[in-house]
Structure formats: structure tokens, C-alpha cells
XYZ file of C-alpha atoms in Angstrom:
474
model
C 6.327 -20.742 -19.376
C 5.726 -20.580 -15.644
C 8.444 -17.755 -15.239
C 5.846 -15.563 -17.125
C 3.709 -15.470 -14.139
C 6.936 -15.119 -11.988
C 8.908 -12.394 -14.119
C 5.977 -10.451 -15.786
C 3.497 -10.022 -12.987
C 3.405 -6.344 -13.609
C 3.352 -6.707 -17.369
C 0.611 -4.040 -18.413
C 0.592 -4.130 -22.420
C 1.447 -7.088 -24.474
C 1.871 -7.460 -28.092
C 3.268 -10.881 -29.093
C 3.195 -12.910 -32.240
C 2.799 -16.954 -31.556
C 2.992 -19.649 -34.044
C -0.194 -21.388 -32.767
C -2.558 -20.866 -29.983
C -3.786 -23.553 -27.653
C -5.980 -23.752 -23.993
C -2.809 -23.899 -22.447
C -1.709 -20.466 -23.967
C -4.574 -18.976 -22.666
C -3.926 -20.002 -19.346
C -0.417 -18.700 -19.251
C -1.723 -15.327 -20.395
C -4.683 -15.599 -18.006
C -2.070 -15.932 -15.324
C -0.593 -12.156 -15.935
C -2.444 -10.232 -13.418
C -1.766 -6.731 -14.409
C -2.150 -7.175 -17.920
C -4.744 -4.960 -19.402
C -3.939 -4.576 -23.062
C -3.113 -7.821 -25.179
C -2.602 -7.821 -29.192
C -2.465 -11.516 -29.923
C -1.122 -12.397 -33.665
C -1.476 -16.143 -34.480
C 0.293 -17.838 -37.297
C -1.838 -20.961 -37.684
C -5.532 -21.352 -36.689
C -6.180 -23.203 -34.063
C -7.764 -26.611 -34.582
C -9.941 -27.246 -31.268
C -12.269 -24.606 -29.781
C -10.685 -22.185 -27.566
C -13.035 -20.936 -24.861
C -12.211 -17.911 -22.959
C -13.962 -18.986 -19.629
C -14.864 -17.745 -16.320
C -11.867 -19.052 -14.252
C -9.780 -16.752 -12.685
C -7.523 -14.433 -14.335
C -7.847 -11.470 -16.896
C -9.240 -9.344 -14.391
C -7.434 -6.334 -15.682
C -7.666 -6.425 -18.989
C -9.818 -3.711 -20.935
C -8.449 -4.005 -24.479
C -8.222 -7.243 -26.388
C -7.195 -7.958 -30.123
C -6.679 -11.712 -31.437
C -5.477 -11.687 -35.161
C -5.279 -14.838 -37.038
C -3.010 -14.908 -40.298
C -4.289 -17.745 -41.932
C -8.040 -18.740 -41.623
C -10.921 -18.743 -39.329
C -11.099 -19.992 -35.674
C -13.625 -21.312 -33.286
C -13.849 -19.145 -30.295
C -16.256 -18.874 -27.370
C -16.311 -16.052 -24.597
C -18.295 -17.288 -21.951
C -20.343 -14.525 -19.960
C -18.170 -12.362 -17.496
C -15.075 -14.256 -18.828
C -12.984 -10.852 -18.730
C -15.205 -8.860 -16.322
C -13.349 -5.431 -17.468
C -12.977 -5.998 -20.911
C -14.077 -2.524 -23.178
C -12.776 -3.130 -26.592
C -12.605 -6.526 -28.642
C -11.181 -6.482 -31.753
C -11.215 -9.894 -33.660
C -9.023 -9.817 -37.383
C -8.896 -12.945 -39.590
C -6.774 -12.544 -42.477
C -7.613 -15.083 -44.808
C -10.959 -17.413 -45.263
C -10.331 -21.021 -46.706
C -11.538 -21.184 -50.191
C -15.032 -23.063 -50.698
C -13.196 -25.849 -52.351
C -10.765 -26.187 -49.322
C -13.329 -25.884 -46.595
C -14.979 -29.287 -46.614
C -11.771 -31.204 -48.422
C -9.275 -30.348 -45.702
C -11.299 -29.493 -42.360
C -14.582 -31.884 -42.844
C -13.333 -34.076 -39.876
C -12.700 -30.944 -37.592
C -15.765 -30.324 -35.767
C -15.479 -26.620 -35.961
C -15.615 -27.019 -39.694
C -18.546 -29.302 -39.525
C -20.296 -26.197 -37.673
C -18.925 -24.123 -40.000
C -20.541 -26.380 -42.908
C -23.895 -26.337 -41.246
C -23.806 -22.744 -40.791
C -23.486 -22.359 -37.068
C -21.420 -19.875 -35.985
C -17.915 -20.174 -35.131
C -17.479 -17.159 -32.982
C -19.987 -16.948 -30.124
C -20.150 -14.129 -27.266
C -22.284 -14.682 -24.114
C -23.080 -11.456 -22.306
C -20.078 -9.554 -21.293
C -21.408 -6.778 -19.289
C -18.331 -4.435 -19.254
C -17.899 -4.925 -22.960
C -18.539 -1.363 -24.657
C -17.309 -1.637 -28.211
C -16.741 -4.763 -30.565
C -15.488 -5.408 -34.133
C -14.713 -8.130 -36.545
C -12.607 -8.079 -39.845
C -12.718 -10.619 -42.243
C -10.525 -10.935 -45.476
C -11.077 -13.265 -48.564
C -12.456 -13.867 -52.239
C -15.741 -12.255 -52.916
C -17.633 -15.693 -52.717
C -16.187 -16.749 -49.211
C -17.079 -13.186 -48.133
C -20.638 -13.638 -49.284
C -20.573 -16.884 -47.412
C -19.511 -15.193 -44.370
C -21.957 -12.559 -44.652
C -24.854 -14.875 -45.121
C -24.601 -17.496 -42.285
C -23.465 -15.507 -39.741
C -19.899 -16.397 -38.303
C -20.373 -14.295 -35.374
C -23.210 -14.909 -32.727
C -23.523 -12.305 -30.141
C -25.661 -11.947 -27.384
C -28.581 -9.483 -27.672
C -27.392 -7.479 -24.622
C -23.792 -7.049 -25.829
C -22.806 -4.115 -28.219
C -23.275 -3.963 -32.065
C -20.501 -6.167 -33.884
C -18.943 -4.296 -36.662
C -18.211 -6.536 -39.219
C -15.953 -5.668 -41.920
C -15.297 -7.770 -44.957
C -12.204 -6.765 -47.192
C -12.104 -8.508 -50.485
C -8.264 -9.598 -50.752
C -8.175 -9.984 -54.412
C -9.299 -6.587 -55.384
C -8.554 -5.113 -52.341
C -11.997 -3.898 -52.062
C -13.787 -2.762 -48.603
C -17.231 -3.660 -47.780
C -18.503 -3.454 -44.616
C -21.631 -4.952 -42.498
C -23.211 -4.663 -39.184
C -24.086 -7.729 -37.531
C -26.217 -7.304 -34.589
C -29.340 -8.927 -32.884
C -32.571 -6.604 -32.945
C -32.791 -6.102 -29.175
C -28.946 -4.891 -28.680
C -28.293 -1.314 -28.385
C -25.179 0.257 -29.367
C -22.982 2.019 -31.534
C -20.325 0.648 -34.076
C -16.634 0.200 -33.054
C -14.413 3.202 -33.802
C -10.776 2.573 -32.500
C -9.656 6.048 -31.655
C -6.021 6.634 -32.971
C -5.972 3.467 -35.092
C -3.970 3.284 -38.494
C -5.556 2.966 -41.621
C -4.861 -0.824 -41.500
C -6.498 -0.979 -37.876
C -3.009 -1.362 -36.711
C -1.997 -0.186 -33.161
C 1.435 1.186 -32.875
C 3.326 2.999 -30.050
C 2.487 6.270 -31.685
C -1.505 5.801 -30.826
C -1.532 3.527 -28.277
C -2.727 6.099 -26.067
C -5.747 6.720 -27.799
C -6.489 3.250 -28.434
C -6.458 1.985 -24.586
C -7.250 5.194 -23.435
C -5.106 7.878 -21.029
C -6.062 6.697 -17.933
C -5.255 3.246 -18.872
C -1.928 3.965 -20.052
C -1.242 6.015 -17.032
C -2.419 2.946 -14.658
C -0.030 0.716 -16.914
C 3.273 3.228 -16.287
C 2.776 3.793 -13.030
C 3.531 0.124 -11.941
C 6.935 0.609 -13.932
C 10.219 1.578 -12.296
C 10.697 5.536 -12.730
C 13.864 4.688 -13.931
C 12.340 3.655 -17.289
C 10.179 6.984 -17.400
C 12.978 8.691 -19.165
C 13.175 6.143 -22.128
C 9.303 5.890 -22.467
C 9.011 9.622 -22.579
C 11.446 9.690 -25.638
C 9.400 7.529 -27.525
C 6.908 10.402 -28.647
C 5.340 13.409 -27.774
C 2.125 11.904 -26.238
C 4.359 9.919 -23.950
C 6.610 12.731 -22.958
C 3.659 14.766 -21.952
C 1.978 11.863 -20.197
C 5.246 11.331 -18.090
C 6.291 15.092 -17.532
C 2.702 16.175 -16.328
C 3.201 14.406 -12.911
C -0.203 12.230 -13.310
C 1.608 9.052 -12.879
C 3.306 10.265 -9.525
C 0.126 11.230 -8.264
C -1.723 7.691 -8.997
C 1.757 5.894 -7.616
C 1.272 7.736 -4.390
C -2.391 7.626 -4.215
C -1.839 3.293 -4.519
C 1.005 3.436 -1.994
C 3.862 2.845 -4.908
C 7.067 4.043 -3.425
C 10.790 4.072 -4.633
C 13.115 5.520 -2.208
C 16.143 6.759 -3.855
C 19.192 8.620 -2.573
C 20.490 11.890 -4.077
C 23.922 12.670 -3.135
C 26.050 15.632 -3.796
C 29.860 16.162 -3.669
C 32.563 18.248 -5.309
C 33.220 21.570 -6.396
C 31.134 22.672 -8.497
C 28.298 20.410 -6.931
C 27.637 17.162 -8.815
C 24.542 15.162 -8.489
C 24.092 11.525 -8.374
C 20.887 9.398 -7.845
C 21.240 5.534 -6.294
C 18.063 3.179 -6.698
C 18.629 0.426 -3.880
C 15.936 -1.724 -5.348
C 18.037 -2.026 -8.482
C 21.623 -1.294 -7.288
C 21.920 1.235 -10.180
C 23.271 4.785 -10.013
C 21.347 7.402 -12.217
C 23.202 10.178 -13.691
C 21.654 13.754 -12.680
C 22.035 16.478 -15.179
C 24.460 19.218 -14.142
C 23.521 21.698 -11.747
C 23.922 25.068 -12.829
C 26.961 26.865 -11.497
C 26.106 28.750 -8.365
C 28.466 30.616 -5.207
C 28.033 29.782 -2.061
C 29.709 28.789 1.176
C 26.926 26.960 2.590
C 24.972 24.262 0.901
C 21.993 22.376 1.815
C 19.408 20.273 0.155
C 15.681 19.132 0.687
C 13.684 16.684 -0.902
C 10.078 16.646 -0.924
C 7.677 15.023 -3.487
C 9.169 14.967 -7.160
C 11.086 18.217 -6.469
C 14.530 18.420 -5.063
C 15.756 21.846 -3.271
C 18.895 23.335 -3.135
C 19.840 25.830 -0.359
C 22.821 28.483 -1.146
C 23.518 31.121 1.617
C 20.383 30.278 3.080
C 17.929 30.835 0.394
C 16.361 28.154 -2.034
C 18.706 28.500 -5.074
C 17.563 25.811 -7.288
C 14.919 23.268 -8.022
C 15.558 19.712 -9.346
C 12.350 17.763 -11.024
C 12.232 14.255 -11.606
C 9.422 15.142 -14.142
C 11.331 17.077 -16.209
C 14.962 16.026 -15.306
C 16.136 19.676 -15.270
C 17.352 22.400 -12.930
C 15.473 25.631 -12.682
C 16.659 28.949 -10.952
C 14.630 30.390 -8.135
C 13.640 33.959 -7.398
C 12.906 35.711 -3.876
C 9.289 34.323 -4.437
C 10.509 30.784 -3.632
C 12.436 31.803 -0.473
C 11.426 30.576 3.153
C 9.641 33.418 5.118
C 12.797 33.212 7.265
C 15.977 32.200 5.411
C 17.868 29.779 7.385
C 20.626 27.111 7.325
C 21.958 24.214 9.793
C 17.894 23.589 9.940
C 16.229 20.395 10.469
C 13.837 18.891 8.150
C 11.873 16.336 6.743
C 9.356 15.523 3.930
C 6.058 13.647 3.506
C 4.198 13.282 0.158
C 4.130 16.795 -1.157
C 4.961 18.615 1.857
C 8.224 19.531 3.701
C 8.792 20.630 7.225
C 11.789 22.754 8.473
C 12.526 24.111 12.102
C 15.580 25.653 13.736
C 18.677 26.672 12.155
C 20.647 29.836 12.185
C 19.544 33.133 10.390
C 21.773 35.025 8.347
C 23.153 36.877 11.614
C 24.231 33.387 13.184
C 21.273 33.373 15.727
C 19.855 29.899 16.383
C 16.024 29.969 15.536
C 12.935 28.330 17.047
C 10.954 29.359 14.263
C 9.622 26.333 11.696
C 7.714 26.309 8.177
C 5.615 24.143 6.103
C 6.806 23.809 2.050
C 3.878 22.818 -0.162
C 5.947 21.404 -3.636
C 2.758 21.481 -5.832
C 2.382 25.162 -5.134
C 6.140 26.308 -4.356
C 4.909 27.914 -1.384
C 6.039 28.349 2.438
C 3.611 28.931 5.283
C 4.873 29.200 9.050
C 4.054 26.939 11.696
C 4.275 27.807 15.475
C 7.617 27.738 16.928
C 9.306 25.382 18.787
C 9.896 25.485 22.359
C 13.724 25.832 22.254
C 16.136 27.458 19.604
C 18.501 25.121 18.076
C 20.546 24.318 14.808
C 22.842 21.662 13.603
C 19.653 19.672 14.531
C 18.139 16.866 12.331
C 14.153 16.068 11.467
C 12.188 12.981 10.930
C 8.802 12.387 10.035
C 7.374 9.333 11.926
C 3.647 8.100 13.238
C 2.469 11.469 11.365
C 4.456 13.888 13.568
C 7.451 15.646 12.881
C 10.237 15.277 15.198
C 13.404 17.684 15.707
C 16.249 15.884 17.429
C 19.523 17.226 19.087
C 21.362 20.125 18.003
C 23.073 23.014 19.758
C 22.456 26.343 21.683
C 23.928 29.538 20.782
C 26.685 28.452 23.619
C 27.431 25.279 21.775
C 25.500 23.088 24.418
C 24.424 19.613 23.291
C 21.000 19.282 23.679
C 19.844 15.692 24.150
C 15.907 16.640 24.044
C 13.995 16.453 21.320
C 10.405 18.299 19.963
C 7.660 16.476 18.452
C 5.181 18.710 16.293
C 1.448 17.208 16.071
C 0.002 18.106 12.650
C -3.580 17.731 13.785
C -3.055 20.118 17.058
C -0.436 22.309 15.605
C 1.693 22.398 18.772
C 5.015 21.061 19.919
C 5.905 18.959 22.843
C 9.336 18.331 24.451
C 10.727 15.013 24.782
C 13.468 15.051 27.375
C 16.872 12.861 26.404
C 15.752 11.123 23.166
C 19.162 11.893 21.650
C 21.186 11.292 24.615
C 24.379 9.250 23.821
C 24.189 10.233 20.121
C 27.173 11.487 18.717
C 28.302 13.104 21.997
C 31.959 13.759 20.966
C 31.222 15.119 17.574
C 29.885 18.591 17.582
C 30.582 18.758 13.676
C 27.511 17.170 12.594
C 23.789 16.642 13.306
C 22.350 13.645 14.406
C 22.534 10.793 11.829
C 19.034 9.255 11.789
C 16.553 7.830 9.593
C 13.144 6.083 9.432
C 12.484 2.580 8.636
C 9.315 0.968 8.639
C 8.104 3.722 10.876
C 10.731 3.434 13.229
C 13.767 5.626 14.110
C 17.130 4.638 13.933
C 20.354 6.722 14.381
C 24.133 5.874 13.965
C 26.361 6.976 16.665
C 30.229 7.515 15.789
C 32.314 6.230 18.670
C 36.116 7.369 19.604
C 37.359 4.075 18.192
C 35.580 4.645 14.886
C 32.621 2.065 15.335
C 29.280 2.704 13.827
C 26.494 1.651 16.164
C 22.972 1.661 14.868
C 20.325 2.196 17.485
C 16.954 2.118 17.318
C 14.566 4.402 19.011
C 11.639 2.722 21.051
C 9.357 4.181 23.493
C 11.706 7.396 23.691
C 14.558 5.141 25.057
C 17.255 3.770 22.547
C 18.550 -0.076 21.941
C 21.322 -1.256 19.989
C 20.149 -2.434 16.874
C 23.789 -3.523 15.460
C 27.243 -2.832 15.273
C 29.285 -2.622 11.976
């Protein structure tokens, strides 16, 4: 059972059937920190009082359904036991017959309470509770007894309890409302619930709410989103409209996937380092080009063909879109340096259609699909690399028109909207390899570069205070 706490720490929605319910079971469920919706089906009613107390746990729970398949249960909800609980639903499929109650259960404290007309289910003040209902199934005489003695007691400040009595013999349906005179609220109506009160995948969004559903999904790996989107139309809409990714970004939930293209025509694959899985990307529509480049920003992947943005891939819809001239950069370019942060991407340098090196720079906003010009760098360069670090955009290395290798870097301050030259920042990197830009990456806000030496050794260097130190040799 301890494995639940280890392996299911991110579980948000749980629907489970158990043979019985014990205090230890409640403690296990309390240990699931992200649990927001719980539907628990209990085959055998517990023989002891189950207390949902104020101990740590259930802090995220907003929807709770308890269904007992074979009789009543003795339950107590202490004040503020579930501080964020909004909807509570209790279902008892069967009430023991009048002649069975005392014979079978007289020695049990709960049925002594039942015999003397004391409520078996009590709820102290739960400040966050908005809706609560209780459903009892049984013979008419038993239902009359339940109605007469008041099986459920409720704090005056809690909402009205909508009590439904169902005649299991005639399949009739009788409803009453149990409330204290001081309580003020409306009876329970579960949006999207089926005729029998069941919660299925087709109506779960209506039951727990769209915001809560998105909050649950944003904790999952996005490699699971495709399967979730295929369940029904509502799920597909939630996954595809981008709300999940906006919430992930707000809460600092990030998954760094690597996208690779190869072959002719171009083929794409994605790699998830956290799981070690390769994910197939839909085939890119065929396009003719002698120069291919790509840029990832937000939930989009931009592919440049012959210096223009030709195609856009969306991880939301898992599809490609042809782009027109309206999506092009202000200055079409190739061999540029680029980096992205959040929904914005920055490009600088490169060559234009006449193969002249550029000093201009631009910013791309993926939400609006627009390009905006930035101040130009101090020096023109192409075959350079870009990185985003410490809230600044860096353009490193590159070549001049005379193919002179540049060792200086330029730093763009987003707040000041100005460039600063940093001398010798890329000195020693790939000095004998003029074909490719510097191979750099930012890890934990530190800049790393890989250098291919003449003897085919790969050396990783870490940049500290604008100087390099050897991190490792492969």
C-alpha cells in the first residue's frame, strides 16, 4: 500500500471499488497529495465508525463520492477535514430489513445508535462544502424509518442535504430534503451526471468542473494527452485549445522534448528524455528547398524553407499547417542564431537572399503568429548560435563576409532593448570547423558548449563569468 504514495503522487482522479473500507484505507487515500476527485465503491459496509478527521491530507480533494453496496455505514466528517471539498455524494444501495437490524447488528455500536434513532452519518462544519446529497435504497418500511429518524445530521452552516429515497422493490423514486432551519443553500444538482447518478468519462468535466479537470491534466506527461484527447469530443477540446499548456507554464511544469529532422523528404521524430521514449511526429507535407532550418517556440515548431517560414507544427493538434507571406519574418534569412523562452522566440544575424550577412534581429510571438523588429546587433554575422540565459538573449560565434571566425558574443537586454559586445566569449570553440555554428546549450541557467577537436574528441565546456572551463571529455 505504501507504493501508492510513491508511484501515484500525481494522481488526480481516482475511481475504485474495494471489498471493505477501514481506517487504514482512509489513511492511504489521504496520502495521495494531488487527489482532487474520488469515487469509492465499497462492497461490504464497515463494521466500525469511519472518521474523516482533520489530520493532514485530502487538501486537494474537491469531489467525493462514497457508495456502499450492501448496507449502511457509520461515518463522521470532522470540521475542516477536507478544506477544499466542494461536492459530497453518499449512496447506500441497500438498508438492512427491519427484522435483520437488531438480530444481526445489535452488538455493534453503530446499530445501537441506529436502533435509538441517532444519526449514523454526521457532518461538522465544512467551510468549503457547496453541494451534498445522500441516496438510500430499500423497502418502503425501511425508507420510512430512515425518513423518520433522520439518519444524516448536518451542521447548520453546511448546505442543504438533498436526500433521495429509492424504493428498491417497486423502483419508485421518493425525494426529501434534510436540513437544519438555520442552513441556507440549494439542493444538489450534479451537472452532467447520468440518470442513475453515475459519473462516466463522458460527463466527468461537468461533474468536477473544467478548471479542476485541466488542473488534473496539467500534471500528466504530455505524451499521454493524445490518448486522453481520443476519449471523447470534450476531452479533445480541452487538450487542443492550449489551456493545459498555459497552466503548465504558469505553474512551472515543463517537459523538454528534442525534435529531430532527417532524410529527404524531411521526416521528424520527438524524443522525451524523462521516459526515454521516441514519439512519431506526423509526416511533414512535401516542400522543395535547398536550405532547411527549424525553430521551437511555445507549443509550435516553425520550419524555414529557403529563408521563409513555410510550415508550422502544433503539438496541440499534432498537425502541420502551411503558412503564407503574412507569417514571414520582416527580413527573411538563413544561418541565423535563435533562442526561445515561453511563447517568444528571438532570431538575429544570418544571411539574406543575396547571401549578405545581417546584423538585424527580430522577435516572434507564437500566440499571435507575428514578428516584431528588434534593434540591430553591433556586428553582422552568420552561422552563429543563440541562447537565452539570465533573462537575456545571446548570439555567439559566427562568420563575417570574409569568413573570419568571430569569437565575440553579443548580449541583448530585453528590458533596455540594447546590445552589448562580449569579447572572446567563444574563443577556442570549433576553430577548425567552419561548417557548423557553435554547439551550445543552456542547462540550469549555465551555458555549455561542445567542441570537436582534430582527434575527434568531444569536449564539453562550461561558461562561467565569460570564460570557459572543461566540464568533461567524452
